[in-house]
GROMACS .gro file of C-alpha atoms in nm:
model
  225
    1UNK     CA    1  -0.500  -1.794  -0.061
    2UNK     CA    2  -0.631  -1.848  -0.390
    3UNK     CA    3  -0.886  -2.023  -0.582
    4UNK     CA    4  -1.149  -1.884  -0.846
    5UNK     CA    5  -1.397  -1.736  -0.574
    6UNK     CA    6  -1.141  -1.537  -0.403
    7UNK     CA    7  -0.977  -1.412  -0.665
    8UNK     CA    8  -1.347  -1.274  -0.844
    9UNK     CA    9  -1.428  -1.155  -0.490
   10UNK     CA   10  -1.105  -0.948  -0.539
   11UNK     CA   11  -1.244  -0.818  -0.836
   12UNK     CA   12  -1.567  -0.704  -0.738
   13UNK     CA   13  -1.438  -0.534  -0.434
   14UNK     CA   14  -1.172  -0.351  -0.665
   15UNK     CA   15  -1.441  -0.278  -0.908
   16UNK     CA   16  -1.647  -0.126  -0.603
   17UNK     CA   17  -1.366   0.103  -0.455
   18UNK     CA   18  -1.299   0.242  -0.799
   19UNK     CA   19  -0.942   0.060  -0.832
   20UNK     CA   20  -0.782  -0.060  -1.110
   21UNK     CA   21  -0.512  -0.330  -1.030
   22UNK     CA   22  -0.298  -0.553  -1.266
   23UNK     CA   23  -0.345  -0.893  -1.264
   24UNK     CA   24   0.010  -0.940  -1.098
   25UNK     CA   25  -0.119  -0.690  -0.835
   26UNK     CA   26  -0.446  -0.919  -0.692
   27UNK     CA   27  -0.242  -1.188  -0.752
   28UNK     CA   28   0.032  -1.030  -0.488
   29UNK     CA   29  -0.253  -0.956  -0.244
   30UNK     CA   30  -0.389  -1.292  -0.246
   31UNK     CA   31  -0.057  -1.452  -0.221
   32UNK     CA   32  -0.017  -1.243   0.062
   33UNK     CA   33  -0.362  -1.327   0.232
   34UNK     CA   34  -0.228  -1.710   0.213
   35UNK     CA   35   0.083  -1.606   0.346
   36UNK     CA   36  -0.076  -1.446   0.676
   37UNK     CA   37  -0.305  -1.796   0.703
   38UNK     CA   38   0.035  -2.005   0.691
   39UNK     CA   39   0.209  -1.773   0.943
   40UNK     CA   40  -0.080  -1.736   1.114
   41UNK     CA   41  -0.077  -2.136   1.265
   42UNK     CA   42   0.234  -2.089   1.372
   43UNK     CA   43   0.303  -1.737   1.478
   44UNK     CA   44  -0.065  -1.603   1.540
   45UNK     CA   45  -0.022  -1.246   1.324
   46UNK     CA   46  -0.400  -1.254   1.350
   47UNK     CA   47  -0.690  -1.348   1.560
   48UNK     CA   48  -0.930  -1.363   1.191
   49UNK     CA   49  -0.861  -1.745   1.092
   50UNK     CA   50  -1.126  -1.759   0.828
   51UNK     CA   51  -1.031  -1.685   0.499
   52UNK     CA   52  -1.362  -1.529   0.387
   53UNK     CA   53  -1.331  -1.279   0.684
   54UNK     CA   54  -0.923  -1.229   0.581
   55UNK     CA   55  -1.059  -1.129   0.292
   56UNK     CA   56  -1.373  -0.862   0.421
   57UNK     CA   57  -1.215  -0.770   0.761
   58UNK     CA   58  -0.852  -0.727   0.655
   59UNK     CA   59  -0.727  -0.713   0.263
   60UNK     CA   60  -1.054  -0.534   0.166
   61UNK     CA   61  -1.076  -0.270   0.433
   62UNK     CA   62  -0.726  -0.232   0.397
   63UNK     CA   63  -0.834  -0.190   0.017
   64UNK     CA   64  -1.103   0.087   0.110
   65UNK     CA   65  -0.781   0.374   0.196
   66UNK     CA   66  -0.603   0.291  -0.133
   67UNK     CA   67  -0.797   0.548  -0.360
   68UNK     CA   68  -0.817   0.835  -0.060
   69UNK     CA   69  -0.471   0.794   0.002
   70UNK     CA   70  -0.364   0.802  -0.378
   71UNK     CA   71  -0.576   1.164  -0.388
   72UNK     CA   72  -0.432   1.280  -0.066
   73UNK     CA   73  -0.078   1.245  -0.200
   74UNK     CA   74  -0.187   1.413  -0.505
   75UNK     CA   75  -0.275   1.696  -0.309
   76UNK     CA   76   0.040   1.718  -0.187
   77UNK     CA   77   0.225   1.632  -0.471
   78UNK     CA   78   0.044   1.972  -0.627
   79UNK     CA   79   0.146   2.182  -0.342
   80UNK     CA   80   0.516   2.067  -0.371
   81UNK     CA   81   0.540   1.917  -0.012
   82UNK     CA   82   0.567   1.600  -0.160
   83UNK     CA   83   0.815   1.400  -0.411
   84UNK     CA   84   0.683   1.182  -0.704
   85UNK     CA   85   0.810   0.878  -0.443
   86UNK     CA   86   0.660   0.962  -0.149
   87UNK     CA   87   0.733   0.776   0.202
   88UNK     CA   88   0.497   0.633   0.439
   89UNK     CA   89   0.559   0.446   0.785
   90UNK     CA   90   0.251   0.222   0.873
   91UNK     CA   91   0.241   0.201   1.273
   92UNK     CA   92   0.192  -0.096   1.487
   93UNK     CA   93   0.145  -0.254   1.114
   94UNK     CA   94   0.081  -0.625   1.250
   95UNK     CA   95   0.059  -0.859   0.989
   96UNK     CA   96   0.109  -0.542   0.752
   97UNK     CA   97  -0.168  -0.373   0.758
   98UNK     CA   98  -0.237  -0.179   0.548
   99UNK     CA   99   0.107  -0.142   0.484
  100UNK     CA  100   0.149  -0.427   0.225
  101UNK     CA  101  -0.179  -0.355   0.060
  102UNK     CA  102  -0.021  -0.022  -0.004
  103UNK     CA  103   0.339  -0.154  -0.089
  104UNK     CA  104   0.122  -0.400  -0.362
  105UNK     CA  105  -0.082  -0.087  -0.492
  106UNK     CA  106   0.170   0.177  -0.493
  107UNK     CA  107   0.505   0.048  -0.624
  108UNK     CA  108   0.631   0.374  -0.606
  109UNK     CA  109   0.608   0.431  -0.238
  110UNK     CA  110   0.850   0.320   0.015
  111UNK     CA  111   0.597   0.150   0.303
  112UNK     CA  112   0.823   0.093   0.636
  113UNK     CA  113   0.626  -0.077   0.869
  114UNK     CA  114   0.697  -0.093   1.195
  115UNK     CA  115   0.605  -0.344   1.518
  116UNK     CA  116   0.753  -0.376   1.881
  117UNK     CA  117   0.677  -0.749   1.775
  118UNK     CA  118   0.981  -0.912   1.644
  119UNK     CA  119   0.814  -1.187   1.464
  120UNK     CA  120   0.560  -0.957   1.305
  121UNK     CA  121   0.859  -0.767   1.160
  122UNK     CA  122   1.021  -1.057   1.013
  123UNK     CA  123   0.686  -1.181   0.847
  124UNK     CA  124   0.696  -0.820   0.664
  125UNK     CA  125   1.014  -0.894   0.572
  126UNK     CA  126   0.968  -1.246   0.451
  127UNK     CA  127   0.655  -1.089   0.248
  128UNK     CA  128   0.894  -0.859   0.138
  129UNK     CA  129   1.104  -1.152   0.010
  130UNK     CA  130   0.856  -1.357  -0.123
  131UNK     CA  131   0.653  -1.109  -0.322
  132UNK     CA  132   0.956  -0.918  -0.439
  133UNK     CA  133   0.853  -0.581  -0.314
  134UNK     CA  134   1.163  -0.356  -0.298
  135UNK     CA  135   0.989  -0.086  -0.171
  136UNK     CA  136   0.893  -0.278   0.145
  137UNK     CA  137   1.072  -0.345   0.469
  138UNK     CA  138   0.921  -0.437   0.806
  139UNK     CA  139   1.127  -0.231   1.140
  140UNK     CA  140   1.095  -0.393   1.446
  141UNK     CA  141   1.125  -0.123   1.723
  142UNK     CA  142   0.921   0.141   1.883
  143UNK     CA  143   0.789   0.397   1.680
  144UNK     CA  144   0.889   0.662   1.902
  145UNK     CA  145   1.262   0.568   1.804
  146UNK     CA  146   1.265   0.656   1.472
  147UNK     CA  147   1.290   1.023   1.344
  148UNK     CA  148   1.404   1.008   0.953
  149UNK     CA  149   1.082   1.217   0.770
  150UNK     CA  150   0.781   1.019   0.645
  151UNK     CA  151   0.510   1.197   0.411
  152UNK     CA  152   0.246   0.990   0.538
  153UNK     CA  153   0.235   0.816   0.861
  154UNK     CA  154  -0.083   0.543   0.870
  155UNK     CA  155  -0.219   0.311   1.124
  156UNK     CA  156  -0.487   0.061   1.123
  157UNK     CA  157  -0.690  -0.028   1.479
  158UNK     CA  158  -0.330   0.072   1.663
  159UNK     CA  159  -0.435   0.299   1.921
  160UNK     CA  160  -0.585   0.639   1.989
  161UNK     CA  161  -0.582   0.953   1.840
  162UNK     CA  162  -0.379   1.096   2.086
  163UNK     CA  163  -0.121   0.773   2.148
  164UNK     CA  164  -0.118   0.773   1.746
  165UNK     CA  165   0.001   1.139   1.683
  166UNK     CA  166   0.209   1.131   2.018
  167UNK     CA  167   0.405   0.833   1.957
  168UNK     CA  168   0.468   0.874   1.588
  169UNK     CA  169   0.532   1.311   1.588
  170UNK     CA  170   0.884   1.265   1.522
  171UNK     CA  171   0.851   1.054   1.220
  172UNK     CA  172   0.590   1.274   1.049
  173UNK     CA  173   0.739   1.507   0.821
  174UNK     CA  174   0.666   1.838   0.882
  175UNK     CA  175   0.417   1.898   0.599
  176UNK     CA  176   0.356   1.510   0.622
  177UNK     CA  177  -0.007   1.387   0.715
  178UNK     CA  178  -0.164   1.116   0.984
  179UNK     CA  179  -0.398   0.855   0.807
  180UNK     CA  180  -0.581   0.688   1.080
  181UNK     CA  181  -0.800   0.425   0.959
  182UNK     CA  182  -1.065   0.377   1.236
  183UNK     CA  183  -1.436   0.220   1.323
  184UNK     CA  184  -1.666   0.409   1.446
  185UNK     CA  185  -1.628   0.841   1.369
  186UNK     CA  186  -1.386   0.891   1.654
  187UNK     CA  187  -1.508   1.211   1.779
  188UNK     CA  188  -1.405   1.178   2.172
  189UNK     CA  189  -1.058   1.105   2.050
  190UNK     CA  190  -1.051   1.386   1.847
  191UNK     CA  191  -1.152   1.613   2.096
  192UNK     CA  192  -0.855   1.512   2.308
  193UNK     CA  193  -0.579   1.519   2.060
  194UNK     CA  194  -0.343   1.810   2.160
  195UNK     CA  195  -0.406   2.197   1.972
  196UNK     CA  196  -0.033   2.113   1.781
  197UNK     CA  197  -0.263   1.827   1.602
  198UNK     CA  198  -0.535   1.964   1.340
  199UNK     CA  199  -0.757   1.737   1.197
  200UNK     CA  200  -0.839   1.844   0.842
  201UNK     CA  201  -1.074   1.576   0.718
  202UNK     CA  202  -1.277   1.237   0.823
  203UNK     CA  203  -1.341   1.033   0.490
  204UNK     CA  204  -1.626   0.801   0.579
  205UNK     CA  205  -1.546   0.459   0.415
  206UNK     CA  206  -1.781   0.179   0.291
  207UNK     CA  207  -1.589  -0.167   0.236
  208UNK     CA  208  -1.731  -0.444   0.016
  209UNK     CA  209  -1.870  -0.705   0.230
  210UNK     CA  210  -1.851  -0.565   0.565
  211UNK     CA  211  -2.101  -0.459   0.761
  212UNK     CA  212  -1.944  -0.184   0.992
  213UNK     CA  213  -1.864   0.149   0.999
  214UNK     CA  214  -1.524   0.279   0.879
  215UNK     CA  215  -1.327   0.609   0.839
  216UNK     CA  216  -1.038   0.773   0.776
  217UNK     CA  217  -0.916   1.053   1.014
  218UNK     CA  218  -0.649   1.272   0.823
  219UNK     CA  219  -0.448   1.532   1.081
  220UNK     CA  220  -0.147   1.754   1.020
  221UNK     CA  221   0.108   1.930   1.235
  222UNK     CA  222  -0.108   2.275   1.321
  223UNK     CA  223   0.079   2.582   1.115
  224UNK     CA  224   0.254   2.799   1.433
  225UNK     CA  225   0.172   3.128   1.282
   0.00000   0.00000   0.00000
C-alpha cells in the first residue's frame, strides 16, 4: 500500500493520536498494509479487502493503543517492574495485529505474536523479514503453551475477558499487565472475569476515521495480600 493519499492519511491520523513517527516508520506501516492485501488473495489473513477500510479498521485502530501503551510502560518502568526493553506477546495476533504496529512504533520492544494458524505465523515472520524488524517474530502455537514472562500481554477482537486472561495467565509476568483492545465498554465480561483478575483502568479510544466505539481494558494479576 502506498500512494500520496494514504500516506497523508497516515499523517493526519498520527497527527490526531498525538504520535510522532519517522518517515521510515509510516513508511514500514504502509508497506506492511500492502503486504496484508498481497497475502490476503492468497491466504485470506483478513476479511477487510478494501484498502481505505485496512487503513481505518485495522492500521489506525491498531494506531489508537500506541500512545496508552507507551504511558502504561512508563508507569511501570517508574515503579521498577519493568526493563528499558520491555516484552509483549500479542494473542491470537492474526495478520499482526496490533503486534506489528507496535514492533514498527516501538523498536525497543520485543512483540511475539502468536496464532494457532500456521500461515498467519509465517506471514509475521515474512513481515518480520521483509521490514527488517529484529524485534519481531510470529509463534505459531497455543497461547496456553507458552510460559517464558511477558510485561505486557495484548489482544485485539481475540476473545473474552475471561478466555483472554485464562488462556494467556501463564505468559503474563507477574507484575505484567493485560491490554485488551475491545468495541463496545465490555462491562458483562468484566463482571465475569475471575477475583485473581483486577481490572485497573478502561481507556476509551477515538480512532481517526472510524465511526465506532473503542477501548482499552488494562487488568493485572490481583495482589494476594
Amino acid at each position: 500500500m502506498s500512494g500520496v493519499g494514504h500516506s497523508e492519511q497516515l499523517d493526519k491520523a498520527c497527527a490526531a493520536l498525538g504520535l510522532s513517527l519517522e518517515s521510515a516508520q509510516s513508511a514500514a506501516l504502509l508497506e506492511y498494509m500492502g503486504l496484508i492485501q498481497k497475502w490476503t488473495k492468497v491466504y485470506n489473513l483478513t476479511a477487510v479487502r478494501d484498502p481505505a477500510e485496512m487503513l481505518t479498521h485495522h492500521l489506525f485502530d491498531s494506531l489508537a493503543a500506541i500512545a496508552p501503551l507507551q504511558k502504561q510502560l512508563a508507569v511501570q518502568q517508574a515503579a521498577g517492574v519493568c526493563g528499558d526493553k520491555p516484552r509483549l506477546l500479542d494473542v491470537g495476533s492474526g495478520a499482526g495485529l496490533p503486534g506489528i504496529v507496535i514492533a514498527i512504533c516501538f523498536p525497543h520492544i520485543t512483540v511475539h505474536c502468536v496464532d494457532t494458524v500456521a500461515k498467519k505465523a509465517a506471514f509475521i515472520q515474512q513481515v518480520a523479514v521483509t521490514l527488517k524488524l529484529p524485534n519481531l517474530r510470529g509463534i505459531h502455537a497455543r497461547v496456553e503453551s507458552l510460559s517464558e514472562p511477558y510485561d505486557v500481554v495484548s489482544s485485539r477482537a481475540f476473545a473474552s475477558l475471561v478466555d483472554f486472561a485464562t488462556w494467556s495467565e501463564k505468559a503474563l509476568a507477574e507484575q505484567g499487565v493485560w491490554m485488551g483492545m475491545k468495541g463496545k465498554h465490555p462491562a458483562d465480561e468484566m463482571a465475569a472475569l475471575s477475583p485473581s483478575v483486577e481490572v485497573f483502568h478502561v481507556e476509551q479510544l477515538v480512532v481517526p476515521g472510524l465511526d465506532a466505539e473503542r477501548c482499552i481494558v488494562w487488568m493485572r494479576k490481583r495482589a494476594v495480600n
